[in-house]
PDB file of C-alpha atoms (C1' of nucleotides) in Angstrom:
ATOM      1  CA  MET A   1      12.976   7.466  19.416  1.00  0.00           C
ATOM      2  CA  PRO A   2      12.928   9.751  16.295  1.00  0.00           C
ATOM      3  CA  GLU A   3      11.174   9.441  13.036  1.00  0.00           C
ATOM      4  CA  LEU A   4      11.822  11.189   9.749  1.00  0.00           C
ATOM      5  CA  PRO A   5       9.944  14.516  11.261  1.00  0.00           C
ATOM      6  CA  GLU A   6      12.208  14.482  14.479  1.00  0.00           C
ATOM      7  CA  VAL A   7      15.572  13.686  12.386  1.00  0.00           C
ATOM      8  CA  GLU A   8      14.743  16.278   9.710  1.00  0.00           C
ATOM      9  CA  THR A   9      13.875  18.882  12.531  1.00  0.00           C
ATOM     10  CA  ILE A  10      17.504  18.394  14.040  1.00  0.00           C
ATOM     11  CA  CYS A  11      19.219  18.513  10.773  1.00  0.00           C
ATOM     12  CA  ARG A  12      17.450  21.794   9.905  1.00  0.00           C
ATOM     13  CA  GLY A  13      18.241  23.261  13.380  1.00  0.00           C
ATOM     14  CA  LEU A  14      22.016  22.224  13.348  1.00  0.00           C
ATOM     15  CA  LYS A  15      22.696  23.293   9.833  1.00  0.00           C
ATOM     16  CA  PRO A  16      22.802  26.891  10.060  1.00  0.00           C
ATOM     17  CA  ASN A  17      24.271  26.887  13.605  1.00  0.00           C
ATOM     18  CA  ILE A  18      27.527  24.487  12.979  1.00  0.00           C
ATOM     19  CA  THR A  19      28.039  25.209   9.024  1.00  0.00           C
ATOM     20  CA  GLY A  20      31.587  26.796   8.715  1.00  0.00           C
ATOM     21  CA  LEU A  21      32.240  25.815  12.419  1.00  0.00           C
ATOM     22  CA  ARG A  22      36.037  24.051  12.417  1.00  0.00           C
ATOM     23  CA  VAL A  23      36.309  21.008  14.727  1.00  0.00           C
ATOM     24  CA  LYS A  24      38.767  21.506  17.509  1.00  0.00           C
ATOM     25  CA  SER A  25      38.249  18.067  19.152  1.00  0.00           C
ATOM     26  CA  VAL A  26      36.473  14.767  19.238  1.00  0.00           C
ATOM     27  CA  LYS A  27      35.609  12.788  22.042  1.00  0.00           C
ATOM     28  CA  ILE A  28      34.188   9.103  22.135  1.00  0.00           C
ATOM     29  CA  SER A  29      33.091   7.377  25.297  1.00  0.00           C
ATOM     30  CA  GLY A  30      34.642   3.858  23.983  1.00  0.00           C
ATOM     31  CA  LYS A  31      31.182   2.337  24.453  1.00  0.00           C
ATOM     32  CA  LYS A  32      29.924   0.279  21.883  1.00  0.00           C
ATOM     33  CA  LEU A  33      26.581   1.657  20.222  1.00  0.00           C
ATOM     34  CA  ARG A  34      24.809  -0.353  17.392  1.00  0.00           C
ATOM     35  CA  ILE A  35      28.323  -0.697  16.115  1.00  0.00           C
ATOM     36  CA  PRO A  36      31.668   0.671  17.710  1.00  0.00           C
ATOM     37  CA  ILE A  37      32.328   4.435  16.975  1.00  0.00           C
ATOM     38  CA  PRO A  38      35.632   3.792  14.663  1.00  0.00           C
ATOM     39  CA  LYS A  39      38.593   5.473  17.019  1.00  0.00           C
ATOM     40  CA  LEU A  40      39.863   7.034  13.989  1.00  0.00           C
ATOM     41  CA  ILE A  41      37.075   9.503  13.586  1.00  0.00           C
ATOM     42  CA  THR A  42      38.894  11.764  16.369  1.00  0.00           C
ATOM     43  CA  ARG A  43      41.598  12.244  14.182  1.00  0.00           C
ATOM     44  CA  GLU A  44      39.787  12.341  10.676  1.00  0.00           C
ATOM     45  CA  LEU A  45      37.427  15.085  11.692  1.00  0.00           C
ATOM     46  CA  ASN A  46      40.246  17.090  13.565  1.00  0.00           C
ATOM     47  CA  ASN A  47      40.556  20.749  12.224  1.00  0.00           C
ATOM     48  CA  LYS A  48      38.001  20.423   9.429  1.00  0.00           C
ATOM     49  CA  ARG A  49      35.149  22.906   8.899  1.00  0.00           C
ATOM     50  CA  ILE A  50      31.200  21.618   8.570  1.00  0.00           C
ATOM     51  CA  ALA A  51      30.252  22.256   5.058  1.00  0.00           C
ATOM     52  CA  ASN A  52      26.819  21.060   5.276  1.00  0.00           C
ATOM     53  CA  VAL A  53      24.169  18.910   7.463  1.00  0.00           C
ATOM     54  CA  TYR A  54      21.234  16.769   5.779  1.00  0.00           C
ATOM     55  CA  ARG A  55      19.053  13.911   6.333  1.00  0.00           C
ATOM     56  CA  ARG A  56      19.085  10.293   4.903  1.00  0.00           C
ATOM     57  CA  ALA A  57      16.067   8.125   6.015  1.00  0.00           C
ATOM     58  CA  LYS A  58      16.697   8.858   9.761  1.00  0.00           C
ATOM     59  CA  TYR A  59      20.337   9.202   9.537  1.00  0.00           C
ATOM     60  CA  ILE A  60      21.824  12.734  10.099  1.00  0.00           C
ATOM     61  CA  MET A  61      24.713  13.197   7.650  1.00  0.00           C
ATOM     62  CA  ILE A  62      27.415  15.893   7.727  1.00  0.00           C
ATOM     63  CA  GLU A  63      29.674  16.991   5.206  1.00  0.00           C
ATOM     64  CA  PHE A  64      33.411  18.777   5.507  1.00  0.00           C
ATOM     65  CA  LYS A  65      34.866  21.631   3.804  1.00  0.00           C
ATOM     66  CA  GLU A  66      38.268  20.210   3.601  1.00  0.00           C
ATOM     67  CA  ASP A  67      37.556  16.452   2.538  1.00  0.00           C
ATOM     68  CA  LYS A  68      34.300  16.836   0.261  1.00  0.00           C
ATOM     69  CA  ASP A  69      34.695  13.047   0.174  1.00  0.00           C
ATOM     70  CA  LEU A  70      34.141  12.236   3.909  1.00  0.00           C
ATOM     71  CA  LEU A  71      30.710  12.000   5.543  1.00  0.00           C
ATOM     72  CA  LEU A  72      29.942  11.702   9.478  1.00  0.00           C
ATOM     73  CA  VAL A  73      26.928   9.462  10.064  1.00  0.00           C
ATOM     74  CA  VAL A  74      24.750   9.841  12.978  1.00  0.00           C
ATOM     75  CA  HIS A  75      21.510   7.648  13.784  1.00  0.00           C
ATOM     76  CA  LEU A  76      19.735   8.383  17.334  1.00  0.00           C
ATOM     77  CA  GLY A  77      18.292   4.763  17.521  1.00  0.00           C
ATOM     78  CA  MET A  78      15.468   4.981  20.091  1.00  0.00           C
ATOM     79  CA  SER A  79      16.834   7.076  22.969  1.00  0.00           C
ATOM     80  CA  GLY A  80      19.496   9.465  21.241  1.00  0.00           C
ATOM     81  CA  ARG A  81      19.777  13.047  21.506  1.00  0.00           C
ATOM     82  CA  PHE A  82      22.003  15.074  19.503  1.00  0.00           C
ATOM     83  CA  ILE A  83      22.240  18.506  21.181  1.00  0.00           C
ATOM     84  CA  TYR A  84      24.317  21.611  20.318  1.00  0.00           C
ATOM     85  CA  HIS A  85      25.429  23.784  23.197  1.00  0.00           C
ATOM     86  CA  ALA A  86      26.229  27.229  22.638  1.00  0.00           C
ATOM     87  CA  GLN A  87      28.065  27.176  25.938  1.00  0.00           C
ATOM     88  CA  PRO A  88      30.662  24.224  26.913  1.00  0.00           C
ATOM     89  CA  LEU A  89      29.047  21.808  29.492  1.00  0.00           C
ATOM     90  CA  GLU A  90      31.505  21.725  32.700  1.00  0.00           C
ATOM     91  CA  LYS A  91      30.735  18.350  33.073  1.00  0.00           C
ATOM     92  CA  HIS A  92      29.513  15.744  30.710  1.00  0.00           C
ATOM     93  CA  ASN A  93      26.651  13.387  31.308  1.00  0.00           C
ATOM     94  CA  LYS A  94      26.391   9.716  31.593  1.00  0.00           C
ATOM     95  CA  HIS A  95      25.577   8.307  28.107  1.00  0.00           C
ATOM     96  CA  ASP A  96      27.578  10.984  26.291  1.00  0.00           C
ATOM     97  CA  HIS A  97      29.057   8.920  23.812  1.00  0.00           C
ATOM     98  CA  PHE A  98      30.102  11.495  20.912  1.00  0.00           C
ATOM     99  CA  ILE A  99      31.023  15.006  21.650  1.00  0.00           C
ATOM    100  CA  ILE A 100      32.482  17.420  19.197  1.00  0.00           C
ATOM    101  CA  LYS A 101      34.100  20.822  20.390  1.00  0.00           C
ATOM    102  CA  PHE A 102      34.348  23.595  17.881  1.00  0.00           C
ATOM    103  CA  ASP A 103      36.959  26.392  17.518  1.00  0.00           C
ATOM    104  CA  ASP A 104      34.413  28.999  19.019  1.00  0.00           C
ATOM    105  CA  ASN A 105      33.886  26.898  22.006  1.00  0.00           C
ATOM    106  CA  THR A 106      30.509  25.368  21.210  1.00  0.00           C
ATOM    107  CA  GLU A 107      29.846  21.859  21.511  1.00  0.00           C
ATOM    108  CA  LEU A 108      27.730  19.002  19.792  1.00  0.00           C
ATOM    109  CA  ILE A 109      26.877  16.238  21.693  1.00  0.00           C
ATOM    110  CA  LEU A 110      25.183  12.612  21.363  1.00  0.00           C
ATOM    111  CA  ASN A 111      23.723  11.351  24.505  1.00  0.00           C
ATOM    112  CA  ASP A 112      22.033   7.836  23.884  1.00  0.00           C
ATOM    113  CA  PRO A 113      21.206   5.570  26.958  1.00  0.00           C
ATOM    114  CA  ARG A 114      19.962   2.633  25.225  1.00  0.00           C
ATOM    115  CA  ARG A 115      22.752   2.682  22.696  1.00  0.00           C
ATOM    116  CA  PHE A 116      20.766   1.754  19.806  1.00  0.00           C
ATOM    117  CA  GLY A 117      22.034   4.694  17.804  1.00  0.00           C
ATOM    118  CA  LEU A 118      25.202   4.865  15.385  1.00  0.00           C
ATOM    119  CA  VAL A 119      28.285   6.902  14.774  1.00  0.00           C
ATOM    120  CA  THR A 120      30.555   6.132  12.026  1.00  0.00           C
ATOM    121  CA  MET A 121      32.315   8.055   9.067  1.00  0.00           C
ATOM    122  CA  LEU A 122      32.171   6.923   5.455  1.00  0.00           C
ATOM    123  CA  ARG A 123      33.976   7.944   2.117  1.00  0.00           C
ATOM    124  CA  ARG A 124      31.424   9.061  -0.243  1.00  0.00           C
ATOM    125  CA  GLN A 125      32.139   6.295  -2.868  1.00  0.00           C
ATOM    126  CA  GLU A 126      31.824   3.524   0.104  1.00  0.00           C
ATOM    127  CA  MET A 127      28.315   4.681   0.852  1.00  0.00           C
ATOM    128  CA  ASP A 128      26.485   2.284  -1.470  1.00  0.00           C
ATOM    129  CA  ASP A 129      28.266  -0.516   0.087  1.00  0.00           C
ATOM    130  CA  PHE A 130      27.576   0.485   3.706  1.00  0.00           C
ATOM    131  CA  LYS A 131      25.472  -2.359   4.885  1.00  0.00           C
ATOM    132  CA  PHE A 132      23.111   0.076   6.548  1.00  0.00           C
ATOM    133  CA  PHE A 133      22.457   1.822   3.582  1.00  0.00           C
ATOM    134  CA  GLN A 134      22.389  -0.847   0.858  1.00  0.00           C
ATOM    135  CA  LYS A 135      18.642  -1.699   1.797  1.00  0.00           C
ATOM    136  CA  LEU A 136      16.952   1.819   2.358  1.00  0.00           C
ATOM    137  CA  GLY A 137      13.823   2.271   0.595  1.00  0.00           C
ATOM    138  CA  LEU A 138      12.137   5.270  -1.039  1.00  0.00           C
ATOM    139  CA  GLU A 139      12.208   8.767   0.657  1.00  0.00           C
ATOM    140  CA  PRO A 140       8.671  10.028   1.282  1.00  0.00           C
ATOM    141  CA  PHE A 141       9.447  13.474  -0.073  1.00  0.00           C
ATOM    142  CA  SER A 142      11.322  12.255  -3.100  1.00  0.00           C
ATOM    143  CA  ASP A 143      10.029  12.324  -6.810  1.00  0.00           C
ATOM    144  CA  GLU A 144      10.146   8.442  -6.946  1.00  0.00           C
ATOM    145  CA  PHE A 145       7.648   8.365  -4.276  1.00  0.00           C
ATOM    146  CA  ASP A 146       4.470   8.684  -6.076  1.00  0.00           C
ATOM    147  CA  VAL A 147       1.143   6.562  -5.873  1.00  0.00           C
ATOM    148  CA  ALA A 148       2.071   4.393  -8.502  1.00  0.00           C
ATOM    149  CA  ALA A 149       5.508   3.341  -6.633  1.00  0.00           C
ATOM    150  CA  LEU A 150       3.474   2.802  -3.283  1.00  0.00           C
ATOM    151  CA  LYS A 151       1.040   0.686  -4.852  1.00  0.00           C
ATOM    152  CA  GLU A 152       3.861  -1.114  -6.257  1.00  0.00           C
ATOM    153  CA  ILE A 153       5.181  -1.694  -2.808  1.00  0.00           C
ATOM    154  CA  LEU A 154       1.845  -3.008  -1.196  1.00  0.00           C
ATOM    155  CA  LYS A 155       1.284  -5.189  -4.174  1.00  0.00           C
ATOM    156  CA  ASN A 156       1.440  -9.162  -3.349  1.00  0.00           C
ATOM    157  CA  ARG A 157       2.369  -8.404   0.255  1.00  0.00           C
ATOM    158  CA  SER A 158       1.070 -10.623   2.826  1.00  0.00           C
ATOM    159  CA  LYS A 159       2.446  -8.410   5.646  1.00  0.00           C
ATOM    160  CA  ASN A 160       0.040  -6.190   7.676  1.00  0.00           C
ATOM    161  CA  ILE A 161      -0.203  -2.890   6.348  1.00  0.00           C
ATOM    162  CA  LYS A 162       1.288  -1.215   9.655  1.00  0.00           C
ATOM    163  CA  ASN A 163       4.368  -2.809   9.515  1.00  0.00           C
ATOM    164  CA  THR A 164       4.547  -2.492   5.986  1.00  0.00           C
ATOM    165  CA  LEU A 165       4.535   1.318   6.192  1.00  0.00           C
ATOM    166  CA  MET A 166       7.312   1.190   8.885  1.00  0.00           C
ATOM    167  CA  ASP A 167       9.706  -0.935   6.859  1.00  0.00           C
ATOM    168  CA  SER A 168      12.600   0.875   6.212  1.00  0.00           C
ATOM    169  CA  SER A 169      13.307  -1.256   3.037  1.00  0.00           C
ATOM    170  CA  LEU A 170      10.301  -0.208   1.338  1.00  0.00           C
ATOM    171  CA  ILE A 171       9.874   3.223   2.445  1.00  0.00           C
ATOM    172  CA  VAL A 172      12.213   5.093   5.109  1.00  0.00           C
ATOM    173  CA  GLY A 173      11.346   7.511   7.865  1.00  0.00           C
ATOM    174  CA  ILE A 174       7.820   6.013   9.016  1.00  0.00           C
ATOM    175  CA  GLY A 175       8.058   4.865  12.527  1.00  0.00           C
ATOM    176  CA  ASN A 176       5.747   3.646  15.253  1.00  0.00           C
ATOM    177  CA  ILE A 177       3.904   6.898  15.828  1.00  0.00           C
ATOM    178  CA  TYR A 178       3.167   8.047  12.415  1.00  0.00           C
ATOM    179  CA  ALA A 179       2.311   4.649  11.049  1.00  0.00           C
ATOM    180  CA  SER A 180      -0.616   4.593  13.595  1.00  0.00           C
ATOM    181  CA  GLU A 181      -1.377   8.296  12.635  1.00  0.00           C
ATOM    182  CA  ILE A 182      -1.226   7.467   9.043  1.00  0.00           C
ATOM    183  CA  LEU A 183      -3.641   4.709   9.152  1.00  0.00           C
ATOM    184  CA  PHE A 184      -6.038   6.705  11.296  1.00  0.00           C
ATOM    185  CA  LYS A 185      -6.441   9.374   9.124  1.00  0.00           C
ATOM    186  CA  THR A 186      -6.958   6.882   6.257  1.00  0.00           C
ATOM    187  CA  LYS A 187      -9.457   5.052   8.134  1.00  0.00           C
ATOM    188  CA  ILE A 188      -7.741   1.750   7.656  1.00  0.00           C
ATOM    189  CA  HIS A 189      -7.434  -1.010  10.115  1.00  0.00           C
ATOM    190  CA  PRO A 190      -3.560  -1.706  11.157  1.00  0.00           C
ATOM    191  CA  GLU A 191      -4.123  -5.404  10.601  1.00  0.00           C
ATOM    192  CA  ARG A 192      -5.019  -5.681   7.255  1.00  0.00           C
ATOM    193  CA  ALA A 193      -2.770  -7.082   4.675  1.00  0.00           C
ATOM    194  CA  ALA A 194      -0.852  -4.640   2.168  1.00  0.00           C
ATOM    195  CA  ALA A 195      -2.108  -6.478  -0.463  1.00  0.00           C
ATOM    196  CA  SER A 196      -5.763  -5.629   0.433  1.00  0.00           C
ATOM    197  CA  ILE A 197      -5.547  -1.838   0.345  1.00  0.00           C
ATOM    198  CA  THR A 198      -7.622  -0.671  -2.748  1.00  0.00           C
ATOM    199  CA  ASP A 199      -6.375   1.742  -5.358  1.00  0.00           C
ATOM    200  CA  ALA A 200      -8.411   4.248  -3.838  1.00  0.00           C
ATOM    201  CA  GLU A 201      -7.052   3.672  -0.575  1.00  0.00           C
ATOM    202  CA  VAL A 202      -3.522   3.519  -1.617  1.00  0.00           C
ATOM    203  CA  LYS A 203      -3.972   7.089  -2.939  1.00  0.00           C
ATOM    204  CA  LYS A 204      -5.096   8.008   0.398  1.00  0.00           C
ATOM    205  CA  ILE A 205      -2.464   6.653   2.210  1.00  0.00           C
ATOM    206  CA  HIS A 206       0.138   8.251   0.101  1.00  0.00           C
ATOM    207  CA  LYS A 207      -1.494  11.603   0.661  1.00  0.00           C
ATOM    208  CA  ALA A 208      -1.664  11.172   4.569  1.00  0.00           C
ATOM    209  CA  ILE A 209       2.000  10.010   4.509  1.00  0.00           C
ATOM    210  CA  LEU A 210       2.935  13.323   2.920  1.00  0.00           C
ATOM    211  CA  THR A 211       0.331  15.705   4.532  1.00  0.00           C
ATOM    212  CA  ILE A 212       1.394  14.001   8.055  1.00  0.00           C
ATOM    213  CA  LEU A 213       5.214  13.959   7.962  1.00  0.00           C
ATOM    214  CA  GLU A 214       4.802  17.554   6.698  1.00  0.00           C
ATOM    215  CA  ASN A 215       2.769  18.838   9.521  1.00  0.00           C
ATOM    216  CA  ALA A 216       4.984  17.176  11.797  1.00  0.00           C
ATOM    217  CA  ILE A 217       8.045  18.672  10.725  1.00  0.00           C
ATOM    218  CA  LYS A 218       6.109  22.043  11.074  1.00  0.00           C
ATOM    219  CA  ALA A 219       5.490  21.164  14.673  1.00  0.00           C
ATOM    220  CA  GLY A 220       9.281  20.448  15.159  1.00  0.00           C
ATOM    221  CA  GLY A 221       8.496  16.750  15.675  1.00  0.00           C
ATOM    222  CA  SER A 222       6.723  15.082  18.518  1.00  0.00           C
ATOM    223  CA  THR A 223       8.405  15.034  22.087  1.00  0.00           C
ATOM    224  CA  LEU A 224       7.180  12.295  24.129  1.00  0.00           C
ATOM    225  CA  ARG A 225      10.232  11.202  26.401  1.00  0.00           C
ATOM    226  CA  ASP A 226      13.801  11.819  25.041  1.00  0.00           C
ATOM    227  CA  TYR A 227      13.490  13.760  21.969  1.00  0.00           C
ATOM    228  CA  THR A 228      14.683  17.434  21.651  1.00  0.00           C
ATOM    229  CA  GLN A 229      15.548  19.403  18.926  1.00  0.00           C
ATOM    230  CA  ALA A 230      19.110  20.315  18.213  1.00  0.00           C
ATOM    231  CA  ASP A 231      18.914  23.333  20.539  1.00  0.00           C
ATOM    232  CA  GLY A 232      17.121  21.356  23.293  1.00  0.00           C
ATOM    233  CA  LYS A 233      13.624  22.699  22.601  1.00  0.00           C
ATOM    234  CA  ILE A 234      10.827  20.492  22.395  1.00  0.00           C
ATOM    235  CA  GLY A 235       8.375  19.718  19.733  1.00  0.00           C
ATOM    236  CA  SER A 236       4.660  19.791  19.653  1.00  0.00           C
ATOM    237  CA  PHE A 237       3.178  17.379  17.294  1.00  0.00           C
ATOM    238  CA  GLN A 238       2.321  15.230  20.122  1.00  0.00           C
ATOM    239  CA  PHE A 239      -0.636  17.687  20.770  1.00  0.00           C
ATOM    240  CA  ASP A 240      -2.011  16.751  17.590  1.00  0.00           C
ATOM    241  CA  PHE A 241      -2.000  12.818  17.845  1.00  0.00           C
ATOM    242  CA  ASN A 242      -5.257  11.335  17.118  1.00  0.00           C
ATOM    243  CA  VAL A 243      -4.345   7.853  18.696  1.00  0.00           C
ATOM    244  CA  TYR A 244      -0.783   7.146  19.279  1.00  0.00           C
ATOM    245  CA  ASP A 245      -0.067   6.839  23.377  1.00  0.00           C
ATOM    246  CA  ARG A 246      -3.864   7.523  23.508  1.00  0.00           C
ATOM    247  CA  GLU A 247      -5.195   4.234  24.752  1.00  0.00           C
ATOM    248  CA  GLY A 248      -8.658   4.134  26.409  1.00  0.00           C
ATOM    249  CA  GLU A 249      -9.138   7.974  25.406  1.00  0.00           C
ATOM    250  CA  ALA A 250     -12.014   8.974  23.276  1.00  0.00           C
ATOM    251  CA  CYS A 251     -11.435   9.007  19.316  1.00  0.00           C
ATOM    252  CA  THR A 252     -11.241  12.437  18.154  1.00  0.00           C
ATOM    253  CA  LYS A 253     -14.031  11.760  15.525  1.00  0.00           C
ATOM    254  CA  CYS A 254     -16.393   9.248  17.010  1.00  0.00           C
ATOM    255  CA  LYS A 255     -15.733   9.420  20.876  1.00  0.00           C
ATOM    256  CA  SER A 256     -15.205   5.561  21.076  1.00  0.00           C
ATOM    257  CA  LYS A 257     -12.301   4.456  22.917  1.00  0.00           C
ATOM    258  CA  ILE A 258      -8.751   4.182  21.299  1.00  0.00           C
ATOM    259  CA  ILE A 259      -7.454   0.613  21.415  1.00  0.00           C
ATOM    260  CA  ARG A 260      -3.870  -0.621  21.785  1.00  0.00           C
ATOM    261  CA  ILE A 261      -2.603  -3.995  20.052  1.00  0.00           C
ATOM    262  CA  VAL A 262       0.844  -5.114  19.754  1.00  0.00           C
ATOM    263  CA  GLN A 263       2.340  -5.965  16.212  1.00  0.00           C
ATOM    264  CA  SER A 264       5.732  -7.133  15.759  1.00  0.00           C
ATOM    265  CA  ASN A 265       6.457  -6.209  19.395  1.00  0.00           C
ATOM    266  CA  ARG A 266       5.476  -2.847  18.789  1.00  0.00           C
ATOM    267  CA  SER A 267       2.189  -0.832  20.248  1.00  0.00           C
ATOM    268  CA  THR A 268      -0.375   0.227  17.808  1.00  0.00           C
ATOM    269  CA  PHE A 269      -3.202   2.305  18.315  1.00  0.00           C
ATOM    270  CA  PHE A 270      -6.202   2.776  16.337  1.00  0.00           C
ATOM    271  CA  CYS A 271     -10.037   3.302  16.802  1.00  0.00           C
ATOM    272  CA  ALA A 272     -12.000   0.048  15.967  1.00  0.00           C
ATOM    273  CA  LYS A 273     -15.088   2.050  14.833  1.00  0.00           C
ATOM    274  CA  CYS A 274     -13.351   4.451  12.465  1.00  0.00           C
ATOM    275  CA  GLN A 275     -10.889   1.628  11.162  1.00  0.00           C
ATOM    276  CA  VAL A 276     -12.815  -1.094  10.744  1.00  0.00           C
ATOM    277  CA  LYS A 277     -11.192  -4.498   9.121  1.00  0.00           C
ATOM    278  CA  ASP A 278     -13.701  -5.337   6.759  1.00  0.00           C
ATOM    279  CA  PRO A 279     -16.011  -2.557   5.314  1.00  0.00           C
ATOM    280  CA  CYS A 280     -18.312  -5.068   4.388  1.00  0.00           C
ATOM    281  CA  HIS A 281     -19.041  -6.341   7.763  1.00  0.00           C
ATOM    282  CA  PRO A 282     -18.143  -3.197  10.053  1.00  0.00           C
ATOM    283  CA  GLY A 283     -18.080  -4.146  13.881  1.00  0.00           C
TER     284      GLY A 283
ATOM    285  C1'  DC B   1      12.380 -14.724  -1.576  1.00  0.00           C
ATOM    286  C1'  DG B   2       9.100 -12.681   2.590  1.00  0.00           C
ATOM    287  C1'  DT B   3       7.769 -12.967   7.166  1.00  0.00           C
ATOM    288  C1'  DA B   4       7.561 -13.389  12.319  1.00  0.00           C
ATOM    289  C1'  DG B   5       9.850 -13.094  16.183  1.00  0.00           C
ATOM    290  C1'  DA B   6      14.137 -12.626  19.217  1.00  0.00           C
ATOM    291  C1'  DC B   7      17.413  -9.512  20.230  1.00  0.00           C
ATOM    292  C1'  DC B   8      20.473  -5.481  21.232  1.00  0.00           C
ATOM    293  C1'  DC B   9      20.118  -1.770  25.961  1.00  0.00           C
ATOM    294  C1'  DT B  10      19.046   1.477  29.868  1.00  0.00           C
ATOM    295  C1'  DG B  11      15.664   3.835  32.508  1.00  0.00           C
ATOM    296  C1'  DC B  12      10.978   4.581  34.076  1.00  0.00           C
ATOM    297  C1'  DG B  13       6.385   4.341  35.980  1.00  0.00           C
ATOM    298  C1'  DC B  14       3.645   1.231  37.931  1.00  0.00           C
ATOM    299  C1'  DG B  15       1.563  -2.351  41.330  1.00  0.00           C
ATOM    300  C1'  DC B  16       2.478  -5.209  45.165  1.00  0.00           C
TER     301       DC B  16
ATOM    302  C1'  DT C   1      11.370   2.009  49.971  1.00  0.00           C
ATOM    303  C1'  DG C   2      12.456  -1.925  47.299  1.00  0.00           C
ATOM    304  C1'  DC C   3      11.459  -5.289  43.576  1.00  0.00           C
ATOM    305  C1'  DG C   4       9.959  -6.952  39.495  1.00  0.00           C
ATOM    306  C1'  DC C   5       7.194  -6.189  35.547  1.00  0.00           C
ATOM    307  C1'  DG C   6       6.131  -3.844  31.259  1.00  0.00           C
ATOM    308  C1'  DC C   7       7.111  -0.546  28.051  1.00  0.00           C
ATOM    309  C1'  DA C   8       9.781   3.200  25.440  1.00  0.00           C
ATOM    310  C1'  DG C   9       9.914   7.802  18.334  1.00  0.00           C
ATOM    311  C1'  DG C  10      15.206   2.282  16.226  1.00  0.00           C
ATOM    312  C1'  DG C  11      16.863  -1.389  13.353  1.00  0.00           C
ATOM    313  C1'  DT C  12      19.273  -6.332  12.554  1.00  0.00           C
ATOM    314  C1'  DC C  13      19.567 -11.067  12.563  1.00  0.00           C
ATOM    315  C1'  DT C  14      17.773 -15.746  12.460  1.00  0.00           C
ATOM    316  C1'  DA C  15      14.625 -19.344  11.423  1.00  0.00           C
ATOM    317  C1'  DC C  16      10.917 -21.034   8.920  1.00  0.00           C
TER     318       DC C  16
END
DNA sequence: CGTAGACCCTGCGCGC
DNA sequence: TGCGCGCAGGGTCTAC
């Protein structure tokens, strides 16, 4: 469900609220998420104070004051919500898989119906060995992610540009919504091979990735079905969508109908008039 | 090696 | 109302 802007929004919302709070108890549902939640997590986190909250790729990372080596790692998958409750719930909901109670009687709850999410803990020195962190690509907002790096990523790649942008072993954080939006903004057809992208287009894509992700963060992310911010509020970037989830509606630029196709089992939305496959032979 | 596809899971809205 | 189908901001694993 959440892409980089949504995870970033959750981290920013959580950080000022929970930093300094002491963990009073941890409960786990016992159901397997992407991987099982380690049972030791309840004992390991207990009585420790939150030191920091930050994002890596689409993972939420939480650090502790008493144990600077320890990292709590949370991924929301497709349907996960991570919500901070100022008042403890009288009754927990179905699919609440991970519940932290703090010493001021507030609660942090991960609810995830589809269970594609993940909760685990790591020692800092184990981080690079952690299976899911080994193959993470570049952070869009890092210095390493410049036009030259993007050009290198796309070079010689036969895969279509849309799935290339979504490939987290190359670039992290771009998911199904923002990939379509980035390609609309740059007027690039989603089925074009990554290798066919020209230097001028690489520059445009690089710029579009940064501006669209930035704008989405400013809007507090996009709320369609499941996603909410850490305080339960919804984001508003869905009102700025040009193509995503707009099949059959009018293109915001040329008024022709937005088309939906399927690439690697995921929906892609685009305007066939604004985003032509072959610029030499439009239409 | 890189790529395409199946698969993991629950819930919702739609057409019949 | 009930049923079956397709669809959903994720990622991994396997076969080629």
